[in-house]
């Protein structure tokens, strides 16, 4: 499936007419628009790096993108924390235009890590209310 | 190694003195400070989602965090793109305070995906000049 | 998409008729059949763990499963090596019934890591000859 | 950290004395020994691919390798299942020399997915009894 979809996005060097590629804005980085500060909707995952939760955070990010592909979620940011005060932290925030990021999960408040099911339901209720999450909507994961 | 470090970041419910945990600001989400829009230094990875490069982007993110752990890199954002114009795009940006994000890699300009070695060297030159990247500094990956 | 497919595979505790679940062979581990030694076709990825290539190996594994979902590939095994003699090793093997595993990639012979495109083409020629790999079949990645 | 360790495992082409590299057994694939069928100790993760649990399985694999680096665990195999009878399956097996693979986790028996903590403790009791798992040995994850 991956990289084998029908869609084909060639490199300029693969284009039939090489002349066309010359002066191609695709190759002029001065025309590139850098990404906006905080896209909406987007997810931010903060975690205690001392606790070595990078791979857990990355996995959660992968799952959220597969359930809410763009443009439902436009970006996910991963923020490792390594100070004393952030020890043991694992937080998931949802950023929606017009308000500060809203907390979707906090390990200390919830007493543990997010089950994907519950986390997806909370996010769904904001970004795609009414969407069925299939498995994830059932009682037990 | 992971999750087995000496550092121990308990949940409030695991603290000896449960009374202490009551009224704990760690549990009062109204005191939580949401993450700032664009941290510095941070990395932004944009890619064509039609090309199904999510896992490639996520892998690059994992490698960059392992080479430049916080606070060298404070955040990595992953941005899937799915419009016609962004077809085939794979870009890595470095965000440093005081200037717009700087382009570290563009698949079309470079004619392919980043070798980790080269990408890490470019980022290193900004965020940790002089740091040896070990393997990655050698000629071939 | 993930975990939100129409297919629904309930836990026994979620089944309507709880009585049915009692004595359910699904819950009697003495009836479980452990996986066979080397499934066919399957992939084996060996790598030098001193070089910290676990995440690269894992990413390659993810991509191969997405391109060759079961039953095309029935298993992928990841083998980290940490002796002197295996320093710098990154090998991908294909296991097909009736012969010893065949080498698909060796970092030292090839002079670097597999581009996914080339690796997928080689594996495809054995397990699914004639299948188009879309992007991956084009000249440049 | 990754790919920046002191250890350096060069490609033959990077070796000072190119003559030495000629006839190098490292480059003669007929001398390569393919991996043995089932290494010991090793882990096997079987899961229902219809339920789209590949990324969960891969994440568990990453975490187990970080906690039990080689030679504690010598291999991890991932086996996606896609038949009717294996719907909803998520099983973790431990393979130890001299006996058939032993079941460490079954989603249906346990009523859900493994918390890493519990899974690591069970595996630890076989492969490295007495080893402290740090965080993972505490009561709540």
PDB file of C-alpha atoms in Angstrom, chain B residues 1-11 13-14 55 63 65-69 116-117 120 131-141, chain D residues 1-11 13-14 55 63 65-69 116-117 120 131-141:
ATOM      1  CA  UNK B   1      17.200   0.894  29.005  1.00  0.00           C
ATOM      2  CA  UNK B   2      13.942   2.640  28.127  1.00  0.00           C
ATOM      3  CA  UNK B   3      11.680   3.171  31.093  1.00  0.00           C
ATOM      4  CA  UNK B   4      14.289   1.549  33.288  1.00  0.00           C
ATOM      5  CA  UNK B   5      16.484   4.559  34.023  1.00  0.00           C
ATOM      6  CA  UNK B   6      17.299   5.459  37.614  1.00  0.00           C
ATOM      7  CA  UNK B   7      15.221   8.606  37.355  1.00  0.00           C
ATOM      8  CA  UNK B   8      11.760   8.000  38.766  1.00  0.00           C
ATOM      9  CA  UNK B   9       8.839  10.266  38.028  1.00  0.00           C
ATOM     10  CA  UNK B  10       5.901   8.959  40.103  1.00  0.00           C
ATOM     11  CA  UNK B  11       2.236   9.524  39.560  1.00  0.00           C
ATOM     12  CA  UNK B  13      -1.217   8.389  43.445  1.00  0.00           C
ATOM     13  CA  UNK B  14       2.123   6.701  44.014  1.00  0.00           C
ATOM     14  CA  UNK B  55       6.425   6.651   8.422  1.00  0.00           C
ATOM     15  CA  UNK B  63      16.530   9.890  14.596  1.00  0.00           C
ATOM     16  CA  UNK B  65      15.611  13.509  18.592  1.00  0.00           C
ATOM     17  CA  UNK B  66      18.103  10.753  19.399  1.00  0.00           C
ATOM     18  CA  UNK B  67      20.976  12.760  17.914  1.00  0.00           C
ATOM     19  CA  UNK B  68      19.844  16.142  19.269  1.00  0.00           C
ATOM     20  CA  UNK B  69      18.013  15.402  22.532  1.00  0.00           C
ATOM     21  CA  UNK B 116      20.356  11.053   7.683  1.00  0.00           C
ATOM     22  CA  UNK B 117      24.059  11.866   7.658  1.00  0.00           C
ATOM     23  CA  UNK B 120      22.100  15.860  10.633  1.00  0.00           C
ATOM     24  CA  UNK B 131      29.560  18.539  17.809  1.00  0.00           C
ATOM     25  CA  UNK B 132      30.835  15.320  16.266  1.00  0.00           C
ATOM     26  CA  UNK B 133      28.127  13.131  14.836  1.00  0.00           C
ATOM     27  CA  UNK B 134      30.230   9.972  14.961  1.00  0.00           C
ATOM     28  CA  UNK B 135      29.209   7.678  12.153  1.00  0.00           C
ATOM     29  CA  UNK B 136      27.180  10.375  10.555  1.00  0.00           C
ATOM     30  CA  UNK B 137      30.203  12.594  10.051  1.00  0.00           C
ATOM     31  CA  UNK B 138      32.013   9.999   7.998  1.00  0.00           C
ATOM     32  CA  UNK B 139      31.921  10.088   4.247  1.00  0.00           C
ATOM     33  CA  UNK B 140      29.385   7.346   3.540  1.00  0.00           C
ATOM     34  CA  UNK B 141      26.486   6.414   5.675  1.00  0.00           C
TER      35      UNK B 141
ATOM     36  CA  UNK D   1      22.996   9.740  20.668  1.00  0.00           C
ATOM     37  CA  UNK D   2      21.876   7.501  17.801  1.00  0.00           C
ATOM     38  CA  UNK D   3      24.489   7.034  15.148  1.00  0.00           C
ATOM     39  CA  UNK D   4      26.812   9.239  17.136  1.00  0.00           C
ATOM     40  CA  UNK D   5      28.369   6.657  19.458  1.00  0.00           C
ATOM     41  CA  UNK D   6      32.123   6.368  19.675  1.00  0.00           C
ATOM     42  CA  UNK D   7      32.044   2.950  18.089  1.00  0.00           C
ATOM     43  CA  UNK D   8      32.737   3.187  14.374  1.00  0.00           C
ATOM     44  CA  UNK D   9      31.895   0.445  11.947  1.00  0.00           C
ATOM     45  CA  UNK D  10      33.222   1.569   8.537  1.00  0.00           C
ATOM     46  CA  UNK D  11      32.161   0.422   5.128  1.00  0.00           C
ATOM     47  CA  UNK D  13      35.204   1.498   0.908  1.00  0.00           C
ATOM     48  CA  UNK D  14      36.062   3.716   3.852  1.00  0.00           C
ATOM     49  CA  UNK D  55       2.075   0.127  14.616  1.00  0.00           C
ATOM     50  CA  UNK D  63      10.250  -0.865  23.697  1.00  0.00           C
ATOM     51  CA  UNK D  65      14.517  -4.071  22.502  1.00  0.00           C
ATOM     52  CA  UNK D  66      15.317  -0.914  24.477  1.00  0.00           C
ATOM     53  CA  UNK D  67      14.639  -2.653  27.778  1.00  0.00           C
ATOM     54  CA  UNK D  68      16.247  -5.971  26.821  1.00  0.00           C
ATOM     55  CA  UNK D  69      19.018  -5.123  24.346  1.00  0.00           C
ATOM     56  CA  UNK D 116       4.314  -2.316  28.868  1.00  0.00           C
ATOM     57  CA  UNK D 117       5.033  -2.589  32.573  1.00  0.00           C
ATOM     58  CA  UNK D 120       8.179  -6.413  30.591  1.00  0.00           C
ATOM     59  CA  UNK D 131      16.824  -7.130  36.878  1.00  0.00           C
ATOM     60  CA  UNK D 132      15.060  -3.984  38.028  1.00  0.00           C
ATOM     61  CA  UNK D 133      12.896  -2.378  35.393  1.00  0.00           C
ATOM     62  CA  UNK D 134      12.898   1.022  37.090  1.00  0.00           C
ATOM     63  CA  UNK D 135       9.645   2.777  36.313  1.00  0.00           C
ATOM     64  CA  UNK D 136       8.182  -0.350  34.913  1.00  0.00           C
ATOM     65  CA  UNK D 137       8.486  -2.152  38.228  1.00  0.00           C
ATOM     66  CA  UNK D 138       6.369   0.399  40.052  1.00  0.00           C
ATOM     67  CA  UNK D 139       2.703  -0.168  40.637  1.00  0.00           C
ATOM     68  CA  UNK D 140       1.185   2.134  38.010  1.00  0.00           C
ATOM     69  CA  UNK D 141       2.660   2.988  34.649  1.00  0.00           C
TER      70      UNK D 141
END
